[in-house]
PDB file of C-alpha atoms in Angstrom:
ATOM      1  CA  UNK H   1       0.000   0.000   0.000  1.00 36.00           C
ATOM      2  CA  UNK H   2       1.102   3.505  -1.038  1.00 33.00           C
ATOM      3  CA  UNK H   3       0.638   5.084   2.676  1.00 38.00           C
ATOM      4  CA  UNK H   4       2.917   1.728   3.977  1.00 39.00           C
ATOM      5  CA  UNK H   5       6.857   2.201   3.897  1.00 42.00           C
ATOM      6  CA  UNK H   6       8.065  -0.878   2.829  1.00 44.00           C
ATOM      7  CA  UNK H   7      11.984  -0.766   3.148  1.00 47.00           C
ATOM      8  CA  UNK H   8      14.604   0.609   5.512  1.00 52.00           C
ATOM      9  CA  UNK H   9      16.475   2.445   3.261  1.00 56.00           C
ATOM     10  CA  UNK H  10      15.627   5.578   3.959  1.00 77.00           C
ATOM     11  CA  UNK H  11      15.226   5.482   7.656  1.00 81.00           C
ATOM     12  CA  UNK H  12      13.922   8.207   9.713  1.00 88.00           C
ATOM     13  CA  UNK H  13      14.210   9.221  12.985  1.00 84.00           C
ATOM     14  CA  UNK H  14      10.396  10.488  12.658  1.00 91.00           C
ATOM     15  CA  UNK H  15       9.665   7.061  11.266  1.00 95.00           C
ATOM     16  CA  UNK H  16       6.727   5.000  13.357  1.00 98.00           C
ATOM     17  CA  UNK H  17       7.850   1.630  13.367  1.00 98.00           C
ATOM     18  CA  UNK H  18       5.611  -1.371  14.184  1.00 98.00           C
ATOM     19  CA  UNK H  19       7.779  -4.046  14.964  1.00 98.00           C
ATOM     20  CA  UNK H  20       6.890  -7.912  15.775  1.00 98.00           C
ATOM     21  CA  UNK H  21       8.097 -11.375  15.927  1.00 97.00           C
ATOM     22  CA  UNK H  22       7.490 -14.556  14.196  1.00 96.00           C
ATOM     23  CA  UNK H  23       9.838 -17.587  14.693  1.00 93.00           C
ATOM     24  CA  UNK H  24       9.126 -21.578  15.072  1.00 90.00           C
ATOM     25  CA  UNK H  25       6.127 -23.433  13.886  1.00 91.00           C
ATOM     26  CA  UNK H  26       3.885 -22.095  16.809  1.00 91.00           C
ATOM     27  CA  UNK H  27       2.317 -19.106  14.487  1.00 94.00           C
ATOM     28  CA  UNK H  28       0.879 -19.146  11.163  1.00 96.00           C
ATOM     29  CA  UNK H  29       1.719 -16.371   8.337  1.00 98.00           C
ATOM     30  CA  UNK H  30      -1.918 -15.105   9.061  1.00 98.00           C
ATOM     31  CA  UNK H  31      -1.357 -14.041  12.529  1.00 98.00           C
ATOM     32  CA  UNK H  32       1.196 -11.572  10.875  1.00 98.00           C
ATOM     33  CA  UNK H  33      -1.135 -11.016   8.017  1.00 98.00           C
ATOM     34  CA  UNK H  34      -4.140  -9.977  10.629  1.00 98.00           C
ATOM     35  CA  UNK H  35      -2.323  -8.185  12.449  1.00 98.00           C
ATOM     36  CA  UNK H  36      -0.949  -5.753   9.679  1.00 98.00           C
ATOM     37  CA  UNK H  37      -4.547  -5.228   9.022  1.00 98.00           C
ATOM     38  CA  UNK H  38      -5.676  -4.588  12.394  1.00 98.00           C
ATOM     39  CA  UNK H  39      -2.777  -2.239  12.689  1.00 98.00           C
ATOM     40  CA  UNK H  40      -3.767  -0.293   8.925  1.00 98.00           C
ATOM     41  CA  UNK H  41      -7.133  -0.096  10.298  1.00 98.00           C
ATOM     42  CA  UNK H  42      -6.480   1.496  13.485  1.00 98.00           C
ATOM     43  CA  UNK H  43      -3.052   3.415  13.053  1.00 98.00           C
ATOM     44  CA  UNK H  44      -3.450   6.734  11.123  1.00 98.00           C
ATOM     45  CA  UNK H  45      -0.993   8.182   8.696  1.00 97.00           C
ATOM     46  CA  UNK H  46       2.575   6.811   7.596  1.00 96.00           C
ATOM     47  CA  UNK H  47       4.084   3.455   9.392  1.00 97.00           C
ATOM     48  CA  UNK H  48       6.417   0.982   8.617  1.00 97.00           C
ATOM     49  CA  UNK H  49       5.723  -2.691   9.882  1.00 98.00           C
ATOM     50  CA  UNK H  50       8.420  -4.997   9.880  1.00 98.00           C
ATOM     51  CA  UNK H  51       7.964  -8.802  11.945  1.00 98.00           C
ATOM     52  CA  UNK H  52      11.586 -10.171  12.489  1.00 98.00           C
ATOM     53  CA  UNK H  53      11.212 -14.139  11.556  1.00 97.00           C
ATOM     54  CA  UNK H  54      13.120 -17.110  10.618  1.00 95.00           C
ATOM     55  CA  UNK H  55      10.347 -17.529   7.855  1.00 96.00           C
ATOM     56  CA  UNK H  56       8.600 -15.339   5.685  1.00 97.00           C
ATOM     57  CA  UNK H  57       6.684 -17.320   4.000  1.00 97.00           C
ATOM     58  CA  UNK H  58       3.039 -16.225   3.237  1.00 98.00           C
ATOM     59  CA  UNK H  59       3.672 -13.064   4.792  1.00 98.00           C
ATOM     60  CA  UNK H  60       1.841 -10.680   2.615  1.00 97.00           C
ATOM     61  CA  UNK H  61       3.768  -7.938   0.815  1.00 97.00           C
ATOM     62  CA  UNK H  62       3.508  -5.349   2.846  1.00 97.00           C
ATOM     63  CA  UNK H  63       5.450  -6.445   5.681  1.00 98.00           C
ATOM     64  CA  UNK H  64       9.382  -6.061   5.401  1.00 98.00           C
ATOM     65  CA  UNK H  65      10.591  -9.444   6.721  1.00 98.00           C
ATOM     66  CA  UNK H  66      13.947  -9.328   8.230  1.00 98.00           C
ATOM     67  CA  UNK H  67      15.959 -11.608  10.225  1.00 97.00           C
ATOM     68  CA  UNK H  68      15.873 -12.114  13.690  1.00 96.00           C
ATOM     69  CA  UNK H  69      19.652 -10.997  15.217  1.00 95.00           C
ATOM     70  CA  UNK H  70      21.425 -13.688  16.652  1.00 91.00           C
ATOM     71  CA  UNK H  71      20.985 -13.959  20.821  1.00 88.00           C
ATOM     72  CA  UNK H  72      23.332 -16.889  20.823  1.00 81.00           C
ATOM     73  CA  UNK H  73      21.212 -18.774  23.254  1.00 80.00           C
ATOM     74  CA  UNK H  74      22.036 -21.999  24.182  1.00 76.00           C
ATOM     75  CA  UNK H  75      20.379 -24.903  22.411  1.00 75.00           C
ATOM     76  CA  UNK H  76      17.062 -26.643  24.029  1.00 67.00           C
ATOM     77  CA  UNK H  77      16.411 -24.147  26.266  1.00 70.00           C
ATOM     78  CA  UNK H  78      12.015 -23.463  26.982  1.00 67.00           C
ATOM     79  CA  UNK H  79      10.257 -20.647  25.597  1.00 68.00           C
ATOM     80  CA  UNK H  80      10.857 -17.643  27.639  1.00 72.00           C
ATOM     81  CA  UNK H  81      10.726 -15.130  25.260  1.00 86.00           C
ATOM     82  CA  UNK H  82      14.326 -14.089  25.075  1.00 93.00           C
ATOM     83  CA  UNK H  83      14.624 -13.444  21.837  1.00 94.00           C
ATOM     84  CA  UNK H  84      12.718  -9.940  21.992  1.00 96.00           C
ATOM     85  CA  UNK H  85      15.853  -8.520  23.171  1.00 96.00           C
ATOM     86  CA  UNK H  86      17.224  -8.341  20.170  1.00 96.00           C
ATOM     87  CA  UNK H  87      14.505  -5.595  19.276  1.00 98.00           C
ATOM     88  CA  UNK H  88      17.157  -3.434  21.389  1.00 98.00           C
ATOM     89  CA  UNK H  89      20.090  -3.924  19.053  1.00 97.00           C
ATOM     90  CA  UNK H  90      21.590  -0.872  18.797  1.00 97.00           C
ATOM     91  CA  UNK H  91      21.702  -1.085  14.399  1.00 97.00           C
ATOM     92  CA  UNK H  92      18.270  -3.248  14.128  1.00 97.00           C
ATOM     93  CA  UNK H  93      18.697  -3.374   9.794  1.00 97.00           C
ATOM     94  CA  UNK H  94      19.265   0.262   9.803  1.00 96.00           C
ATOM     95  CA  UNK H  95      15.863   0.793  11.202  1.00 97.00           C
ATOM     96  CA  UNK H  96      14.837   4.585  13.345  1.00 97.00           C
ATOM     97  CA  UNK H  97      12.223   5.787  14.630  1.00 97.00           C
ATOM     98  CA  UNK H  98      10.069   5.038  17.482  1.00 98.00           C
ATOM     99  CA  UNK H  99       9.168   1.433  17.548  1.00 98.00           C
ATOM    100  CA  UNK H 100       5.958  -0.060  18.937  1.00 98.00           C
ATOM    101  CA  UNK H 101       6.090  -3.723  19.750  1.00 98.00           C
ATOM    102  CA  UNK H 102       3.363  -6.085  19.290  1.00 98.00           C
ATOM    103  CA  UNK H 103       3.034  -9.441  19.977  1.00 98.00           C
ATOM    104  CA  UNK H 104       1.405 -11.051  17.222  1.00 98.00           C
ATOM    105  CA  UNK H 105      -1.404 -12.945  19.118  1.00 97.00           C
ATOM    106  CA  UNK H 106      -3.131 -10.082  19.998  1.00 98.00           C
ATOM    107  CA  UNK H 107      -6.855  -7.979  19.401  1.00 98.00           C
ATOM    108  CA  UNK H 108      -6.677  -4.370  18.536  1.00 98.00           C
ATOM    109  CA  UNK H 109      -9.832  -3.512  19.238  1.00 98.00           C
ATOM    110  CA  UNK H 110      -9.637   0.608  18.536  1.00 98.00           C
ATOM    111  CA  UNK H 111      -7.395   2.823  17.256  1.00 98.00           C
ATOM    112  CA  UNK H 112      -3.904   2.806  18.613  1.00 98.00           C
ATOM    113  CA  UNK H 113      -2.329   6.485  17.542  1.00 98.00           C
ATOM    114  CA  UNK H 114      -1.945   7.334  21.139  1.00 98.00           C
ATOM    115  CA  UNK H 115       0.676   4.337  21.997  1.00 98.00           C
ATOM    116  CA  UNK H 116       3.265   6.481  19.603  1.00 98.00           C
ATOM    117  CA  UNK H 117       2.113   9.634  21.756  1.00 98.00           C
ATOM    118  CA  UNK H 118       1.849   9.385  25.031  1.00 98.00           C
ATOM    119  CA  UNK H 119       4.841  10.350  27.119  1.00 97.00           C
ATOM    120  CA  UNK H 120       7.612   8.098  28.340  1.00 97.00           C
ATOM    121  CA  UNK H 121      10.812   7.115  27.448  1.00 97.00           C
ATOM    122  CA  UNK H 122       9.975   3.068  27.302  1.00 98.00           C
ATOM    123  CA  UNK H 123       6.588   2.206  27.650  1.00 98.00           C
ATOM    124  CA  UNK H 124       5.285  -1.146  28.722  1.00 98.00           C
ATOM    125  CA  UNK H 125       2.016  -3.023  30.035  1.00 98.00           C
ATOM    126  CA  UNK H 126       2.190  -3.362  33.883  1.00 97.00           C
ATOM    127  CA  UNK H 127       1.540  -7.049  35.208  1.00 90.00           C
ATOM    128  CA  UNK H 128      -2.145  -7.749  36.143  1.00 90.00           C
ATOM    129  CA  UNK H 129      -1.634 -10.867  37.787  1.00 83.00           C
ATOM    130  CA  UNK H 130       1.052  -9.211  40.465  1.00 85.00           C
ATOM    131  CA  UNK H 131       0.781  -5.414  40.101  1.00 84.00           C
ATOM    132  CA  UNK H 132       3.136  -4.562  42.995  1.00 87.00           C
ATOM    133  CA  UNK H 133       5.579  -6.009  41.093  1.00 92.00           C
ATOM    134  CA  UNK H 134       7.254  -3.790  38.628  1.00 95.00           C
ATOM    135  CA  UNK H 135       7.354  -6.178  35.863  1.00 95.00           C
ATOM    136  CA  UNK H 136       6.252  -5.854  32.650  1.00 96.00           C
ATOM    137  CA  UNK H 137       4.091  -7.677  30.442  1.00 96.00           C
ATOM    138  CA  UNK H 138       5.954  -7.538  26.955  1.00 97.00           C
ATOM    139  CA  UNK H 139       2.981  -8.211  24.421  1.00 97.00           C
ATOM    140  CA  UNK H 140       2.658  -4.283  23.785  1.00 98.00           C
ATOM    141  CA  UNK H 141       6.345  -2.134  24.250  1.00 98.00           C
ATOM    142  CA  UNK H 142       7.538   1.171  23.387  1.00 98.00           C
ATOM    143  CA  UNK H 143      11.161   2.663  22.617  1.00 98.00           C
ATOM    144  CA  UNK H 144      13.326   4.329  20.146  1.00 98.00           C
ATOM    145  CA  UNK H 145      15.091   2.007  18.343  1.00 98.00           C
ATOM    146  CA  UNK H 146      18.797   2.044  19.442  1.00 97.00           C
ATOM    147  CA  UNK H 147      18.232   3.987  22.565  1.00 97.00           C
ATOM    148  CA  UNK H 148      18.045   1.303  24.861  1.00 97.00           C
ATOM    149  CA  UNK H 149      21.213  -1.148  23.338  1.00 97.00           C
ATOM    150  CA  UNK H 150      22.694  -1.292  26.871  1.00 97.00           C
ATOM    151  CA  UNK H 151      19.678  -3.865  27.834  1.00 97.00           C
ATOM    152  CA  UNK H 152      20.739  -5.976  24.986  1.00 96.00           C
ATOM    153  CA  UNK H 153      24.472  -5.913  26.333  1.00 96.00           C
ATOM    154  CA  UNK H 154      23.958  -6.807  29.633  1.00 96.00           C
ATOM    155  CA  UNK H 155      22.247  -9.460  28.797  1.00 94.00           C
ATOM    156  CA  UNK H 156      24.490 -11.631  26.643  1.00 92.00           C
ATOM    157  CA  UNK H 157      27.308 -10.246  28.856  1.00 93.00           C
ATOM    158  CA  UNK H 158      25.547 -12.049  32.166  1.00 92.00           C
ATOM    159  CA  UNK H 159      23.433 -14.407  29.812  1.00 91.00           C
ATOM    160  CA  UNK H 160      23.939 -17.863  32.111  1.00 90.00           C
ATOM    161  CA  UNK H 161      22.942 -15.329  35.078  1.00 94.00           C
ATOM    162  CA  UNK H 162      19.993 -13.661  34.313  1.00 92.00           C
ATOM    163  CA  UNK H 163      18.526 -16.775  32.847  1.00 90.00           C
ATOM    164  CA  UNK H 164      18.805 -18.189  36.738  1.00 91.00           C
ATOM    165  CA  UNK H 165      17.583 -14.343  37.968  1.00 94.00           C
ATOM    166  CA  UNK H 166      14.747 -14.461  35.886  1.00 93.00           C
ATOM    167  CA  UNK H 167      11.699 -16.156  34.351  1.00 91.00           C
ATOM    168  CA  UNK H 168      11.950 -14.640  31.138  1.00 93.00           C
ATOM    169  CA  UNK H 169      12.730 -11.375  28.525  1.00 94.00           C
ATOM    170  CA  UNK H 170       9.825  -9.095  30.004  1.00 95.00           C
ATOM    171  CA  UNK H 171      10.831  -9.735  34.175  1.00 95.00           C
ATOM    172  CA  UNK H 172      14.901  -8.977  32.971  1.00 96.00           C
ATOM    173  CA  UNK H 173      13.916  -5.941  30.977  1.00 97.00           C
ATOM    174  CA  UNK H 174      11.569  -4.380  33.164  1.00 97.00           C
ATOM    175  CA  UNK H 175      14.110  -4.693  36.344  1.00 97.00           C
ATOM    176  CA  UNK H 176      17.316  -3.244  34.364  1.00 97.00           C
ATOM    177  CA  UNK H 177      14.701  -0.491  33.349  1.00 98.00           C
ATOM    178  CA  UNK H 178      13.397   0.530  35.971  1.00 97.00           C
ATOM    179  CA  UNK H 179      16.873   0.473  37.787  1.00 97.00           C
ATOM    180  CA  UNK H 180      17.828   2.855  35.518  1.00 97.00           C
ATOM    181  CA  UNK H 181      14.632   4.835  35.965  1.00 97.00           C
ATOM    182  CA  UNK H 182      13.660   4.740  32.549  1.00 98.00           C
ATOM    183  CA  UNK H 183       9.887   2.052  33.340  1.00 98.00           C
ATOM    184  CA  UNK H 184       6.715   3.659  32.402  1.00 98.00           C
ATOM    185  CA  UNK H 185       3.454   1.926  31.745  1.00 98.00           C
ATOM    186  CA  UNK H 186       0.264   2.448  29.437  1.00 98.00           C
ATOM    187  CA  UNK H 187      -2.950   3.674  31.241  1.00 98.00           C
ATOM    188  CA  UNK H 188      -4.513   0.317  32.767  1.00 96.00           C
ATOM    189  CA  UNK H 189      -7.408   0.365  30.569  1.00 97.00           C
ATOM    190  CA  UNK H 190      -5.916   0.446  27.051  1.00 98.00           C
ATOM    191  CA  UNK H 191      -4.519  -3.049  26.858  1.00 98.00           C
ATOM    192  CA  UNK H 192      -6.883  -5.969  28.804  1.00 97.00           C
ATOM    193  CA  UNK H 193      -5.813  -9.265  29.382  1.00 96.00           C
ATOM    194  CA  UNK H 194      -8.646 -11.715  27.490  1.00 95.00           C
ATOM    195  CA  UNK H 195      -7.976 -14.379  30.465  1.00 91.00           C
ATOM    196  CA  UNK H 196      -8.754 -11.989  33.165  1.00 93.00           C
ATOM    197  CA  UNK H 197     -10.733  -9.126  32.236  1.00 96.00           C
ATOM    198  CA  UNK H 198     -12.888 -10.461  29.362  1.00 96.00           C
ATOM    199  CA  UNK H 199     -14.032 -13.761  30.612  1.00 93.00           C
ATOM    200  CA  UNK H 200     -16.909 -13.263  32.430  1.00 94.00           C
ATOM    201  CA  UNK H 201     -16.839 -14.354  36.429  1.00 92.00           C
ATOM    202  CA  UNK H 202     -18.497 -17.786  37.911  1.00 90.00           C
ATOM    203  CA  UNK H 203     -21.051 -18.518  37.419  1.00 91.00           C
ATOM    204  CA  UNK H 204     -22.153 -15.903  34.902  1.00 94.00           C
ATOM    205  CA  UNK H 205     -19.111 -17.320  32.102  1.00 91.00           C
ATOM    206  CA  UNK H 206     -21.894 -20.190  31.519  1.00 92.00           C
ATOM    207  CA  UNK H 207     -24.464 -17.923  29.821  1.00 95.00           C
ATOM    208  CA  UNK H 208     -22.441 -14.851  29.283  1.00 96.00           C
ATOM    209  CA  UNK H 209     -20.183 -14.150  25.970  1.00 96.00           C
ATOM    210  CA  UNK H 210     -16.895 -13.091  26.939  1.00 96.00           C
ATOM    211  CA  UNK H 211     -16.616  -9.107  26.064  1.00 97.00           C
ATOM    212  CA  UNK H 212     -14.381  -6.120  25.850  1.00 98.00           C
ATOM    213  CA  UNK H 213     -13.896  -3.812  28.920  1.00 98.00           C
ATOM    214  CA  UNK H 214     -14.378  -0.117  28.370  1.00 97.00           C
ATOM    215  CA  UNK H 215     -11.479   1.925  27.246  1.00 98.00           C
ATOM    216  CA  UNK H 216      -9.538  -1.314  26.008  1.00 98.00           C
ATOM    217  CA  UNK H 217      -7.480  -0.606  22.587  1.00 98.00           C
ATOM    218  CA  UNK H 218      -5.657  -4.038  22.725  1.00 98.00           C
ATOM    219  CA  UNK H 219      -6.715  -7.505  23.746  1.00 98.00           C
ATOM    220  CA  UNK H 220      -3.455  -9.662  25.159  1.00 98.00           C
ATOM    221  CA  UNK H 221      -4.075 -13.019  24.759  1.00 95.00           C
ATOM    222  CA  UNK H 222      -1.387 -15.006  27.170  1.00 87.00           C
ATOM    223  CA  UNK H 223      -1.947 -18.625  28.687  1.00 78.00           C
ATOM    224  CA  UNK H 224      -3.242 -21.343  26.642  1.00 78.00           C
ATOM    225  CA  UNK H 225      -6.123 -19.339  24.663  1.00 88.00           C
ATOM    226  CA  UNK H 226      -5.230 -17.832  21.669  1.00 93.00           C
ATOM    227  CA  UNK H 227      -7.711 -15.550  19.210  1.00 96.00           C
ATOM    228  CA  UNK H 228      -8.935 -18.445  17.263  1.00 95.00           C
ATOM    229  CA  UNK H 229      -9.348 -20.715  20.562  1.00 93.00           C
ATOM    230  CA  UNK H 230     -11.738 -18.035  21.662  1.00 94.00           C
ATOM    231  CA  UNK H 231     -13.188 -17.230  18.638  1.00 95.00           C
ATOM    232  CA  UNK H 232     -14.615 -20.866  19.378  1.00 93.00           C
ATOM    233  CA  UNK H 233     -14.754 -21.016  23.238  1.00 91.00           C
ATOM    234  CA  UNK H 234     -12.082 -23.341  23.465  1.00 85.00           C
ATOM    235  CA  UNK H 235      -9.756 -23.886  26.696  1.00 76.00           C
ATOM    236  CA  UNK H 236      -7.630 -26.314  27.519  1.00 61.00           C
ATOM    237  CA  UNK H 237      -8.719 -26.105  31.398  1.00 63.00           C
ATOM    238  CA  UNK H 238     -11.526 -27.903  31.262  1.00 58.00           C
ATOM    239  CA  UNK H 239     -12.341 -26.927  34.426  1.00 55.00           C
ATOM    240  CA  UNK H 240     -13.064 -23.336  33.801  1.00 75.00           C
ATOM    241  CA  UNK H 241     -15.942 -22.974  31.208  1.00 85.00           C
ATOM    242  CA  UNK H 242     -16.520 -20.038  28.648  1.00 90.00           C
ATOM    243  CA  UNK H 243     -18.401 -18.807  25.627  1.00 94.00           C
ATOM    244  CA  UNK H 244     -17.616 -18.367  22.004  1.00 95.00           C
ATOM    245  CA  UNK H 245     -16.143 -14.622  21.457  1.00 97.00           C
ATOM    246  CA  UNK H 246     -17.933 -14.014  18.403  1.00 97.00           C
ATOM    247  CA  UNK H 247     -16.918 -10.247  18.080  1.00 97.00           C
ATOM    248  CA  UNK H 248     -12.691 -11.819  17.818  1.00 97.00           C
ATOM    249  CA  UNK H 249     -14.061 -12.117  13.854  1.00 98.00           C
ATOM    250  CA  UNK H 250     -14.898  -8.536  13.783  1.00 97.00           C
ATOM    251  CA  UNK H 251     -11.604  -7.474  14.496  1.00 98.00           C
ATOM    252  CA  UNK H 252      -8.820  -9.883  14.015  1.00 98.00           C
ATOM    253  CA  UNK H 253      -8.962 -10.554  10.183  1.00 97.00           C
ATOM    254  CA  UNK H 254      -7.284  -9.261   7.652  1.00 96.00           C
TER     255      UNK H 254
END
């Protein structure tokens, strides 16, 4: 699309970037695909997206596919989501701008101009689950690319160590950021968690759809429920029963 920058070569530091990641067998090409739509329909004006992935096939045309940088992780290790750091390289492809990071499982569910303009330096959603802790939950992240390569460093300078510190990418960066004053987090209602804010409680989930809170931009879908698992009230905790979300179709297509 004409209004869609579709290569780094002429970089900007006004540039909005919309940056994901695809790597594995886990995700489909259509999860990117969707989500470049969501984003076109709800992002105004001039943006690049780019999804760093080991494989670009299907990916439709208007996402730049590039490589995701090298972490040097260790063979076999589980899925903690380490490889987001790499977003922080300090020369990601020659990219500039201000980046917003979205996982690629997610609902945007209204426009999304204000994540490139509220004020902070690195922007992040605060944990529901624990919320006196100041960890992060890294499905939705803000930065300018290259500002924050010192993360990056530390990190495959004390690899072995912060693997044994923390759980995973989002707990690591959110405690070197903060330490270094630079955490902020989006207003609690823009981004929701599906699991705990759009199920309905006990015992009302057996005749009530699962919805979208007020003021929510972006749906995070983390757990074992993904869009199309609750597109068709699927769960794999049986124990815990819940409606088909038919309004997911609305919104997450291409």
């Amino acid at each position: 699309m004409s209004d869609t920058i579709t290569t780094a070569r002429h970089a900007s530091d006004d540039d909005r970037v919309i940056l994901c990641m695809k790597w594995g067998t886990k995700y489909g090409p259509e999860y990117i695909n969707r989500l470049y739509g969501m984003v076109r329909r709800n992002l105004r004006g001039d943006f690049r997206f780019v999804c760093l992935t080991d494989d670009s096939t299907g990916i439709r045309s208007e996402v730049v596919c590039l490589p995701i940088p090298d972490l040097r992780l260790p063979d076999g290790l589980p899925e903690r989501g380490w490889k987001k750091l790499t977003t922080f390289e300090a020369d990601l492809h020659g990219l500039k701008g201000t980046a917003l990071f979205l996982d690629i499982d997610i609902v945007i569910t209204d426009q999304i101009d204000a994540f490139f303009e509220h004020p902070g330096e690195f922007l992040i959603i605060h944990d529901w689950k624990r919320p006196w802790r100041v960890t992060g939950n890294s499905s939705v992240y803000r930065f300018k690319l290259g500002a924050h390569a010192d993360v990056l460093e530390q990190f495959r300078a004390t690899q072995a160590e912060a693997r044994a510190n923390f759980r995973n990418e989002q707990a690591f960066l959110s405690d070197v950021l903060h330490k270094q004053g630079k955490l902020a987090y989006w207003p609690a209602s823009w981004c929701c968690s599906y699991k705990y804010h759009c199920i309905p409680p006990w015992p009302t989930n057996y005749w009530r759809e699962p919805f979208v809170p007020a003021g929510t931009k972006i749906v995070i879908f983390h757990g074992e429920v993904n869009p199309p698992d609750a597109l068709e009230g699927r769960r794999n905790r049986a124990f815990r029963y819940v409606r088909k979300a038919p309004w997911i179709a609305h919104y997450w297509k291409e």
